[in-house]
Amino acid sequence: MIQAPKGTYDVLPSDQGARRTLRAHAERILTAAGYSRIETPAFEPTELFSRGVGAATDIVQKEMYSFDDGAGRSLTLRPEGTAPVCRAYIEHGMHKLPAPVKLWYLSAFFRAENPQRGRYRQFWQVGAEVIGADSPEADAELIVLLGELLEAMGVASVRLRLASLGQPETRGAYRAELTEYLRANAASLSAEVRARIELNPMRAFDSSDPQTRAVMVGAPKLLDRLGPDDAEHFACVRELLDAAGIGYEIDPTLVRGLDYYTRTLFEFTSDSLGAQSGVGGGGRYDRLIEQLGGKSTPGVGWAAGVERILLAAPDQPRAPELVDLLVITAPAGDAPAAGPGGSGDDARAARPAAFELAREARRAGLAAQLELTGRSLKSALKHADRLGARYVAIVNDSQQATLRDMAGGEQQELATGAVVAAILRGKRL
Ligand code: HAM
């Protein structure tokens, strides 16, 4: 038996209801706030991510599915959406559009991670990006919108963590200070953190090793080193969130695995998720567009994991699938109880009429299905029950049909051409 690759999964018909709900909420909330949908390709030049996400990040170092395109060029299945959206912004000259450009996406992403609950190798994100606005309002509004989406989905036990990273220069100086501190305390650090002191010292804050954590309590914090403009920007974001009544924790140790962030950084977690508690997060990336070859343009955004939202909000109301009409061809000699008997010839003649009736019903806006397996009449009616069909039309010959209301069991004989009108008359709106 061939199975789906490790860390991937099938989105089955029974999973679609919850996903449809999520998509509808995202579309409603983001469209109302002026966001337009964008979809970028599933793969991009590898360089987009090494330059955009950062060569030292885990994502670029260990988690990318990269392959040769056959012409010597390296392509990568997108591990995230921000760099591709910025690439598209530059490529399509979106700086000519009225600023800011607000975009959202709902797409599949790929990371070669160790799979576990809430962590997959192919997963979905809903994301939003605002390009061309540097005001703190843009940051606060995005946070509010993600909060609304999580609330609309009923995500349980949500917490918001907030920090600011300042500018890369501030970060550079801070990084040197932190590296110095880590070197001085190297003996108490876990081997993994020690090995990465030079490459990515910030990740030390992420460690779960108790001794390392103890060392990090006393480590210098970037939030205490922000320049005056960045400190002011952060204070404004906080004021706006306070005024909106959004609760948050300032977390100077907040680390996210992408290098493009400047200033505001945030993450929503849900305690109901266990180890993979990050439901969604993002931040400001004022240097990214320039880094990718565009004109210096500020940006801010977030992405939230679809699977994690659904795991943290398991009780989605599942709208029943609607079937207005199931069209059956009366099998030869197997007519409905109250209907005329059908001969073999009639049954043959009924087939195109039944086929046409299903098409006509769908054109009229009804959810109509044609019975496709050649079931006996009895089992076709049982099937209609299972589907929850409101009506069944049994087409007896090229002209005549029996229309059965499945709720009450009443039947009427009528011309096949009159079936749709009869259903529409009886349809509750
Ligand atoms: P990220 O934190 O890497 O950020 O991913 C965002 C969300 O995607 C996570 O909070 C998590 O819910 C989900 N996620 C990430 N990896 C996996 C995985 N392997 N399996 C399941 N879910 C996963 C970004 O991707 C940034 N592009 C967000 C952003 C947008 N920043 C600015 N704009």
Short mmCIF file of C-alpha atoms and ligand atoms in Angstrom, two decimals:
data_model
loop_
_atom_site.label_atom_id
_atom_site.label_comp_id
_atom_site.label_asym_id
_atom_site.label_seq_id
_atom_site.Cartn_x
_atom_site.Cartn_y
_atom_site.Cartn_z
CA MET A 1 0.00 0.00 0.00
CA ILE A 2 1.34 3.42 -0.91
CA GLN A 3 0.90 5.89 1.91
CA ALA A 4 1.06 9.69 2.13
CA PRO A 5 4.58 10.89 3.05
CA LYS A 6 5.44 11.19 6.76
CA GLY A 7 4.22 14.48 8.22
CA THR A 8 1.58 15.03 5.55
CA TYR A 9 -2.10 14.18 5.73
CA ASP A 10 -5.19 14.04 3.57
CA VAL A 11 -7.86 16.69 3.98
CA LEU A 12 -10.89 14.42 3.72
CA PRO A 13 -14.45 15.44 2.85
CA SER A 14 -15.35 15.16 6.55
CA ASP A 15 -12.65 17.77 7.35
CA GLN A 16 -13.97 20.32 4.89
CA GLY A 17 -16.74 21.81 7.05
CA ALA A 18 -14.34 23.18 9.67
CA ARG A 19 -11.95 24.46 7.00
CA ARG A 20 -14.77 26.16 5.16
CA THR A 21 -15.77 27.90 8.39
CA LEU A 22 -12.19 29.12 8.93
CA ARG A 23 -11.91 30.36 5.39
CA ALA A 24 -15.25 32.17 5.61
CA HIS A 25 -14.26 33.92 8.86
CA ALA A 26 -10.85 34.90 7.47
CA GLU A 27 -12.39 36.22 4.29
CA ARG A 28 -15.07 38.17 6.15
CA ILE A 29 -12.73 39.70 8.74
CA LEU A 30 -9.90 40.55 6.34
CA THR A 31 -12.02 41.73 3.41
CA ALA A 32 -13.93 44.09 5.72
CA ALA A 33 -10.58 45.59 6.77
CA GLY A 34 -9.53 46.17 3.16
CA TYR A 35 -7.34 43.14 2.46
CA SER A 36 -7.28 41.47 -0.98
CA ARG A 37 -6.40 37.82 -1.51
CA ILE A 38 -3.10 36.88 -3.11
CA GLU A 39 -1.76 33.44 -4.00
CA THR A 40 1.88 32.97 -4.96
CA PRO A 41 3.42 29.79 -6.46
CA ALA A 42 4.08 26.74 -4.29
CA PHE A 43 7.78 26.91 -5.19
CA GLU A 44 10.17 29.83 -5.54
CA PRO A 45 13.86 30.38 -6.23
CA THR A 46 15.76 29.07 -3.17
CA GLU A 47 17.58 32.38 -2.96
CA LEU A 48 14.32 34.15 -2.05
CA PHE A 49 14.28 32.33 1.28
CA SER A 50 18.00 32.33 2.01
CA ARG A 51 18.01 36.10 1.46
CA GLY A 52 14.56 36.82 2.88
CA VAL A 53 14.13 34.44 5.80
CA GLY A 54 17.84 34.40 6.66
CA ALA A 55 20.68 31.96 5.97
CA ALA A 56 21.27 31.25 9.68
CA THR A 57 17.66 30.30 10.49
CA ASP A 58 16.60 26.72 11.16
CA ILE A 59 14.10 27.04 8.33
CA VAL A 60 16.81 27.74 5.74
CA GLN A 61 19.47 25.53 7.28
CA LYS A 62 17.44 22.40 7.93
CA GLU A 63 13.83 22.61 6.87
CA MET A 64 13.61 23.49 3.20
CA TYR A 65 12.56 21.11 0.45
CA SER A 66 14.89 22.29 -2.29
CA PHE A 67 15.43 20.70 -5.68
CA ASP A 68 17.15 21.36 -8.95
CA ASP A 69 14.78 22.48 -11.70
CA GLY A 70 16.74 20.47 -14.28
CA ALA A 71 18.45 23.57 -15.63
CA GLY A 72 20.85 24.08 -12.75
CA ARG A 73 18.62 26.42 -10.78
CA SER A 74 17.65 25.62 -7.19
CA LEU A 75 13.96 25.90 -6.34
CA THR A 76 12.32 25.47 -2.93
CA LEU A 77 8.82 24.54 -1.81
CA ARG A 78 7.78 27.67 0.09
CA PRO A 79 8.32 27.30 3.85
CA GLU A 80 6.49 30.58 4.57
CA GLY A 81 4.53 33.31 2.81
CA THR A 82 6.03 36.69 3.67
CA ALA A 83 9.09 36.57 1.40
CA PRO A 84 6.98 35.35 -1.58
CA VAL A 85 4.38 38.10 -1.02
CA CYS A 86 7.17 40.72 -0.92
CA ARG A 87 8.69 39.19 -4.06
CA ALA A 88 5.30 39.53 -5.79
CA TYR A 89 4.91 43.10 -4.49
CA ILE A 90 8.23 44.06 -6.09
CA GLU A 91 7.74 42.02 -9.27
CA HIS A 92 4.31 43.52 -10.01
CA GLY A 93 5.25 47.10 -9.16
CA MET A 94 2.65 47.26 -6.39
CA HIS A 95 4.42 50.33 -4.97
CA LYS A 96 2.44 52.20 -7.65
CA LEU A 97 -0.80 51.20 -5.95
CA PRO A 98 -2.21 53.46 -3.23
CA ALA A 99 -0.34 52.63 -0.03
CA PRO A 100 -0.60 50.58 2.00
CA VAL A 101 -1.10 47.42 0.00
CA LYS A 102 -3.01 44.97 2.20
CA LEU A 103 -2.91 41.32 1.19
CA TRP A 104 -4.07 38.02 2.65
CA TYR A 105 -3.48 34.40 1.71
CA LEU A 106 -4.62 30.91 2.57
CA SER A 107 -2.06 28.47 1.24
CA ALA A 108 -0.06 25.30 1.83
CA PHE A 109 3.52 25.55 3.12
CA PHE A 110 6.30 23.01 3.48
CA ARG A 111 8.93 22.46 6.16
CA ALA A 112 11.03 19.36 6.72
CA GLU A 113 10.37 19.29 10.46
CA ASN A 114 9.98 16.35 12.81
CA PRO A 115 6.26 15.69 12.63
CA GLN A 116 4.16 15.63 15.78
CA ARG A 117 0.70 16.82 16.86
CA GLY A 118 0.30 20.30 15.35
CA ARG A 119 3.57 20.09 13.41
CA TYR A 120 3.52 18.80 9.87
CA ARG A 121 5.70 18.82 6.77
CA GLN A 122 2.90 20.20 4.66
CA PHE A 123 0.61 22.54 6.55
CA TRP A 124 -1.70 25.45 5.82
CA GLN A 125 -1.43 29.04 6.91
CA VAL A 126 -3.82 31.93 6.73
CA GLY A 127 -1.76 35.10 6.58
CA ALA A 128 -2.07 38.86 6.21
CA GLU A 129 0.52 41.45 5.19
CA VAL A 130 0.42 45.26 5.12
CA ILE A 131 3.09 46.75 2.88
CA GLY A 132 3.82 50.47 2.75
CA ALA A 133 2.72 51.64 6.20
CA ASP A 134 5.08 52.25 9.12
CA SER A 135 2.57 53.53 11.66
CA PRO A 136 2.04 51.63 14.94
CA GLU A 137 -1.66 51.54 14.03
CA ALA A 138 -0.85 49.06 11.25
CA ASP A 139 0.81 46.71 13.77
CA ALA A 140 -1.98 47.05 16.33
CA GLU A 141 -4.70 46.60 13.72
CA LEU A 142 -3.14 43.40 12.43
CA ILE A 143 -2.91 42.03 15.97
CA VAL A 144 -6.57 42.90 16.54
CA LEU A 145 -7.59 41.16 13.30
CA LEU A 146 -5.75 37.94 14.17
CA GLY A 147 -7.31 38.09 17.64
CA GLU A 148 -10.75 38.42 16.03
CA LEU A 149 -10.14 35.46 13.75
CA LEU A 150 -9.05 33.26 16.65
CA GLU A 151 -12.06 34.38 18.67
CA ALA A 152 -14.48 33.78 15.78
CA MET A 153 -13.06 30.26 15.47
CA GLY A 154 -13.46 29.66 19.20
CA VAL A 155 -9.76 28.99 19.82
CA ALA A 156 -9.45 28.15 23.49
CA SER A 157 -7.09 29.68 26.10
CA VAL A 158 -5.44 32.23 23.86
CA ARG A 159 -2.53 34.33 25.07
CA LEU A 160 -0.73 37.11 23.25
CA ARG A 161 2.98 37.69 23.70
CA LEU A 162 4.50 40.93 22.50
CA ALA A 163 8.02 42.29 22.06
CA SER A 164 10.06 44.63 19.90
CA LEU A 165 13.30 43.82 18.14
CA GLY A 166 14.28 47.35 17.17
CA GLN A 167 16.57 47.79 14.17
CA PRO A 168 19.16 45.37 12.83
CA GLU A 169 21.92 47.74 14.04
CA THR A 170 20.54 47.76 17.59
CA ARG A 171 20.23 44.04 17.32
CA GLY A 172 23.83 43.75 16.09
CA ALA A 173 25.18 45.57 19.14
CA TYR A 174 22.86 43.62 21.41
CA ARG A 175 23.86 40.36 19.79
CA ALA A 176 27.51 41.08 20.55
CA GLU A 177 26.58 41.80 24.18
CA LEU A 178 24.50 38.62 24.43
CA THR A 179 27.20 36.50 22.76
CA GLU A 180 29.68 37.84 25.30
CA TYR A 181 27.31 36.90 28.13
CA LEU A 182 26.74 33.40 26.72
CA ARG A 183 30.47 32.81 26.29
CA ALA A 184 31.07 33.86 29.89
CA ASN A 185 28.42 31.34 31.00
CA ALA A 186 29.17 28.64 28.42
CA ALA A 187 29.87 25.97 31.03
CA SER A 188 26.24 26.09 32.26
CA LEU A 189 24.64 25.99 28.80
CA SER A 190 23.29 22.91 27.03
CA ALA A 191 25.59 21.51 24.34
CA GLU A 192 23.13 22.52 21.62
CA VAL A 193 22.96 26.16 22.75
CA ARG A 194 26.73 26.27 23.25
CA ALA A 195 27.31 25.07 19.71
CA ARG A 196 25.13 27.87 18.35
CA ILE A 197 26.42 30.79 20.42
CA GLU A 198 28.11 32.42 17.45
CA LEU A 199 25.54 31.46 14.81
CA ASN A 200 22.30 32.34 16.56
CA PRO A 201 22.67 33.43 20.19
CA MET A 202 19.01 34.60 20.42
CA ARG A 203 17.89 31.00 20.17
CA ALA A 204 19.28 30.44 23.67
CA PHE A 205 16.08 32.07 24.97
CA ASP A 206 14.15 29.26 23.30
CA SER A 207 15.95 26.43 25.10
CA SER A 208 13.99 24.07 27.32
CA ASP A 209 17.11 22.91 29.18
CA PRO A 210 16.67 23.96 32.88
CA GLN A 211 20.29 25.05 33.41
CA THR A 212 20.28 27.10 30.21
CA ARG A 213 17.00 28.70 31.26
CA ALA A 214 18.50 29.67 34.59
CA VAL A 215 21.40 31.36 32.79
CA MET A 216 19.00 33.19 30.47
CA VAL A 217 17.06 34.76 33.36
CA GLY A 218 20.06 37.00 33.97
CA ALA A 219 20.86 37.63 30.29
CA PRO A 220 20.69 41.17 28.87
CA LYS A 221 17.32 41.88 27.16
CA LEU A 222 16.96 43.54 23.77
CA LEU A 223 13.85 45.47 24.92
CA ASP A 224 16.10 47.43 27.30
CA ARG A 225 18.40 48.42 24.43
CA LEU A 226 15.91 49.87 21.90
CA GLY A 227 16.67 53.23 20.29
CA PRO A 228 14.29 56.13 21.08
CA ASP A 229 12.20 55.85 17.84
CA ASP A 230 11.75 52.12 18.25
CA ALA A 231 10.87 52.49 21.92
CA GLU A 232 8.29 55.16 20.96
CA HIS A 233 6.82 52.92 18.22
CA PHE A 234 6.51 50.05 20.69
CA ALA A 235 4.90 52.29 23.32
CA CYS A 236 2.31 53.41 20.72
CA VAL A 237 1.47 49.82 19.73
CA ARG A 238 0.95 49.01 23.40
CA GLU A 239 -1.25 52.07 23.96
CA LEU A 240 -3.45 51.11 21.01
CA LEU A 241 -3.82 47.56 22.26
CA ASP A 242 -4.57 48.82 25.76
CA ALA A 243 -7.23 51.17 24.39
CA ALA A 244 -8.74 48.26 22.42
CA GLY A 245 -8.86 46.16 25.59
CA ILE A 246 -6.53 43.49 24.17
CA GLY A 247 -4.62 41.67 26.88
CA TYR A 248 -0.97 40.79 26.25
CA GLU A 249 2.24 39.90 28.01
CA ILE A 250 5.46 41.69 27.22
CA ASP A 251 7.97 38.94 26.59
CA PRO A 252 11.52 40.22 26.08
CA THR A 253 12.62 36.67 25.30
CA LEU A 254 10.18 36.16 22.45
CA VAL A 255 12.09 34.56 19.60
CA ARG A 256 10.67 33.72 16.20
CA GLY A 257 12.50 31.61 13.69
CA LEU A 258 12.71 34.22 10.91
CA ASP A 259 15.40 36.87 10.51
CA TYR A 260 13.45 39.59 8.71
CA TYR A 261 11.75 41.12 11.73
CA THR A 262 12.29 44.69 12.93
CA ARG A 263 10.40 46.45 15.73
CA THR A 264 7.10 44.78 16.71
CA LEU A 265 7.03 41.02 17.19
CA PHE A 266 4.04 39.04 18.44
CA GLU A 267 2.75 35.54 18.90
CA PHE A 268 -0.61 34.10 19.90
CA THR A 269 -0.40 30.83 21.81
CA SER A 270 -3.10 28.48 22.99
CA ASP A 271 -2.57 26.50 26.18
CA SER A 272 -4.79 23.77 24.77
CA LEU A 273 -2.16 22.87 22.17
CA GLY A 274 0.60 21.44 24.35
CA ALA A 275 4.15 21.57 22.98
CA GLN A 276 3.34 23.24 19.65
CA SER A 277 1.48 26.10 21.33
CA GLY A 278 2.05 28.81 18.69
CA VAL A 279 -1.23 29.37 16.86
CA GLY A 280 -0.13 32.37 14.88
CA GLY A 281 2.39 35.15 14.94
CA GLY A 282 4.18 37.80 13.01
CA GLY A 283 5.72 41.20 13.18
CA ARG A 284 7.18 44.12 11.33
CA TYR A 285 9.74 43.65 8.55
CA ASP A 286 10.81 47.14 7.47
CA ARG A 287 13.99 46.01 5.69
CA LEU A 288 12.75 42.96 3.83
CA ILE A 289 11.53 44.56 0.59
CA GLU A 290 14.83 46.39 0.20
CA GLN A 291 16.74 43.20 1.00
CA LEU A 292 14.90 41.50 -1.85
CA GLY A 293 15.83 44.24 -4.32
CA GLY A 294 12.87 46.64 -3.98
CA LYS A 295 12.75 50.25 -2.83
CA SER A 296 12.90 50.65 0.93
CA THR A 297 9.28 49.96 2.03
CA PRO A 298 7.99 49.07 5.49
CA GLY A 299 5.88 45.98 6.05
CA VAL A 300 4.10 44.13 8.84
CA GLY A 301 2.05 40.94 8.94
CA TRP A 302 1.20 37.61 10.51
CA ALA A 303 0.41 34.04 9.67
CA ALA A 304 -1.58 31.48 11.64
CA GLY A 305 -1.51 27.70 11.26
CA VAL A 306 -4.80 26.32 9.99
CA GLU A 307 -4.28 22.90 11.59
CA ARG A 308 -3.34 24.47 14.92
CA ILE A 309 -6.42 26.72 14.88
CA LEU A 310 -8.59 23.68 14.24
CA LEU A 311 -6.82 21.63 16.95
CA ALA A 312 -7.32 24.45 19.45
CA ALA A 313 -10.96 24.96 18.42
CA PRO A 314 -12.27 21.45 17.91
CA ASP A 315 -15.98 22.21 18.14
CA GLN A 316 -16.66 23.79 14.79
CA PRO A 317 -20.32 23.78 13.85
CA ARG A 318 -20.41 21.54 10.83
CA ALA A 319 -22.98 22.80 8.36
CA PRO A 320 -24.79 19.81 6.85
CA GLU A 321 -24.14 19.27 3.17
CA LEU A 322 -27.19 20.35 1.26
CA VAL A 323 -28.77 18.09 -1.37
CA ASP A 324 -31.99 19.44 -2.82
CA LEU A 325 -32.57 16.71 -5.34
CA LEU A 326 -31.39 13.22 -6.17
CA VAL A 327 -32.37 12.15 -9.70
CA ILE A 328 -32.89 8.43 -10.26
CA THR A 329 -33.67 6.57 -13.44
CA ALA A 330 -36.39 4.05 -12.67
CA PRO A 331 -34.73 0.69 -13.32
CA ALA A 332 -36.61 -1.56 -15.77
CA GLY A 333 -39.56 -3.27 -14.03
CA ASP A 334 -38.70 -1.58 -10.77
CA ALA A 335 -41.04 1.38 -10.58
CA PRO A 336 -41.92 3.33 -7.42
CA ALA A 337 -44.85 2.02 -5.42
CA ALA A 338 -47.22 4.71 -6.56
CA GLY A 339 -45.76 5.13 -10.03
CA PRO A 340 -46.35 3.53 -13.37
CA GLY A 341 -44.41 0.40 -14.18
CA GLY A 342 -41.36 0.92 -16.39
CA SER A 343 -40.42 -1.29 -19.29
CA GLY A 344 -36.84 -1.87 -20.38
CA ASP A 345 -37.32 0.57 -23.26
CA ASP A 346 -38.73 3.23 -20.94
CA ALA A 347 -35.77 2.88 -18.61
CA ARG A 348 -33.41 3.31 -21.53
CA ALA A 349 -35.29 6.39 -22.74
CA ALA A 350 -35.34 7.82 -19.22
CA ARG A 351 -31.56 8.02 -18.93
CA PRO A 352 -30.95 11.12 -21.07
CA ALA A 353 -34.04 12.73 -19.52
CA ALA A 354 -32.68 12.09 -16.01
CA PHE A 355 -29.23 13.34 -17.02
CA GLU A 356 -30.80 16.52 -18.40
CA LEU A 357 -33.02 17.00 -15.33
CA ALA A 358 -29.99 17.04 -12.99
CA ARG A 359 -28.28 19.62 -15.21
CA GLU A 360 -31.38 21.78 -15.41
CA ALA A 361 -31.82 21.66 -11.62
CA ARG A 362 -28.23 22.79 -11.06
CA ARG A 363 -28.63 25.59 -13.59
CA ALA A 364 -31.66 26.72 -11.58
CA GLY A 365 -29.46 26.92 -8.47
CA LEU A 366 -30.45 23.64 -6.81
CA ALA A 367 -27.90 21.23 -5.35
CA ALA A 368 -28.76 18.25 -7.53
CA GLN A 369 -27.08 14.88 -7.93
CA LEU A 370 -27.62 12.10 -10.40
CA GLU A 371 -27.65 8.49 -9.12
CA LEU A 372 -24.56 7.02 -10.75
CA THR A 373 -24.23 3.43 -9.60
CA GLY A 374 -27.33 1.72 -11.05
CA ARG A 375 -28.76 0.91 -7.59
CA SER A 376 -32.18 -0.68 -7.29
CA LEU A 377 -34.95 1.78 -6.56
CA LYS A 378 -35.15 0.69 -2.92
CA SER A 379 -31.46 1.18 -2.29
CA ALA A 380 -31.44 4.45 -4.25
CA LEU A 381 -34.12 5.81 -1.89
CA LYS A 382 -32.05 4.66 1.07
CA HIS A 383 -29.07 6.44 -0.44
CA ALA A 384 -31.17 9.62 -0.79
CA ASP A 385 -31.95 9.39 2.92
CA ARG A 386 -28.28 9.05 3.77
CA LEU A 387 -27.46 12.09 1.66
CA GLY A 388 -30.21 14.07 3.37
CA ALA A 389 -31.80 14.81 -0.02
CA ARG A 390 -34.98 16.86 0.24
CA TYR A 391 -36.47 15.46 -2.96
CA VAL A 392 -36.00 12.46 -5.18
CA ALA A 393 -37.11 12.50 -8.80
CA ILE A 394 -37.63 9.06 -10.29
CA VAL A 395 -37.55 9.50 -14.04
CA ASN A 396 -39.77 6.81 -15.53
CA ASP A 397 -39.37 7.47 -19.24
CA SER A 398 -38.45 10.37 -21.51
CA GLN A 399 -41.51 12.38 -20.38
CA GLN A 400 -42.67 11.36 -16.95
CA ALA A 401 -41.22 11.55 -13.47
CA THR A 402 -42.33 10.82 -9.93
CA LEU A 403 -41.28 13.52 -7.47
CA ARG A 404 -41.00 12.37 -3.88
CA ASP A 405 -40.70 14.70 -0.91
CA MET A 406 -38.34 12.78 1.36
CA ALA A 407 -39.48 14.52 4.56
CA GLY A 408 -43.16 13.58 4.31
CA GLY A 409 -43.01 10.80 1.74
CA GLU A 410 -45.66 12.41 -0.53
CA GLN A 411 -45.30 11.73 -4.23
CA GLN A 412 -46.65 13.33 -7.34
CA GLU A 413 -46.54 12.38 -10.97
CA LEU A 414 -45.53 15.14 -13.31
CA ALA A 415 -43.81 15.91 -16.57
CA THR A 416 -40.02 15.72 -16.20
CA GLY A 417 -39.82 19.31 -17.46
CA ALA A 418 -42.00 20.50 -14.54
CA VAL A 419 -39.90 18.96 -11.73
CA VAL A 420 -37.56 21.89 -11.14
CA ALA A 421 -40.39 24.43 -11.01
CA ALA A 422 -42.26 22.22 -8.53
CA ILE A 423 -39.22 22.04 -6.23
CA LEU A 424 -38.61 25.76 -6.47
CA ARG A 425 -42.25 26.42 -5.51
CA GLY A 426 -41.94 24.17 -2.51
CA LYS A 427 -38.47 25.38 -1.57
CA ARG A 428 -38.20 27.10 1.76
CA LEU A 429 -36.14 30.26 1.39
P1 HAM B 1 5.78 31.22 11.60
O1 HAM B 1 5.70 31.53 13.05
O2 HAM B 1 6.97 30.46 11.13
O3 HAM B 1 5.66 32.60 10.84
O4 HAM B 1 4.49 30.41 11.18
C1 HAM B 1 3.21 30.92 11.47
C2 HAM B 1 2.31 29.85 12.00
O5 HAM B 1 2.28 28.73 11.12
C3 HAM B 1 2.76 29.23 13.32
O6 HAM B 1 2.32 30.03 14.42
C4 HAM B 1 2.07 27.90 13.31
O7 HAM B 1 0.72 28.02 13.74
C5 HAM B 1 2.06 27.54 11.84
N1 HAM B 1 3.14 26.59 11.53
C6 HAM B 1 4.45 26.84 11.33
N2 HAM B 1 5.12 25.70 11.06
C7 HAM B 1 4.21 24.70 11.10
C8 HAM B 1 4.27 23.28 10.91
N3 HAM B 1 5.41 22.66 10.60
N4 HAM B 1 3.13 22.57 11.03
C9 HAM B 1 1.95 23.19 11.32
N5 HAM B 1 1.83 24.51 11.51
C10 HAM B 1 2.94 25.26 11.40
C11 HAM B 1 5.67 32.75 9.50
O8 HAM B 1 5.58 31.83 8.71
C12 HAM B 1 5.72 34.19 9.05
N6 HAM B 1 5.69 34.22 7.57
C13 HAM B 1 4.57 34.97 9.66
C14 HAM B 1 4.57 36.40 9.21
C15 HAM B 1 3.79 36.96 8.27
N7 HAM B 1 5.37 37.36 9.67
C16 HAM B 1 5.10 38.49 9.03
N8 HAM B 1 4.15 38.26 8.17
#
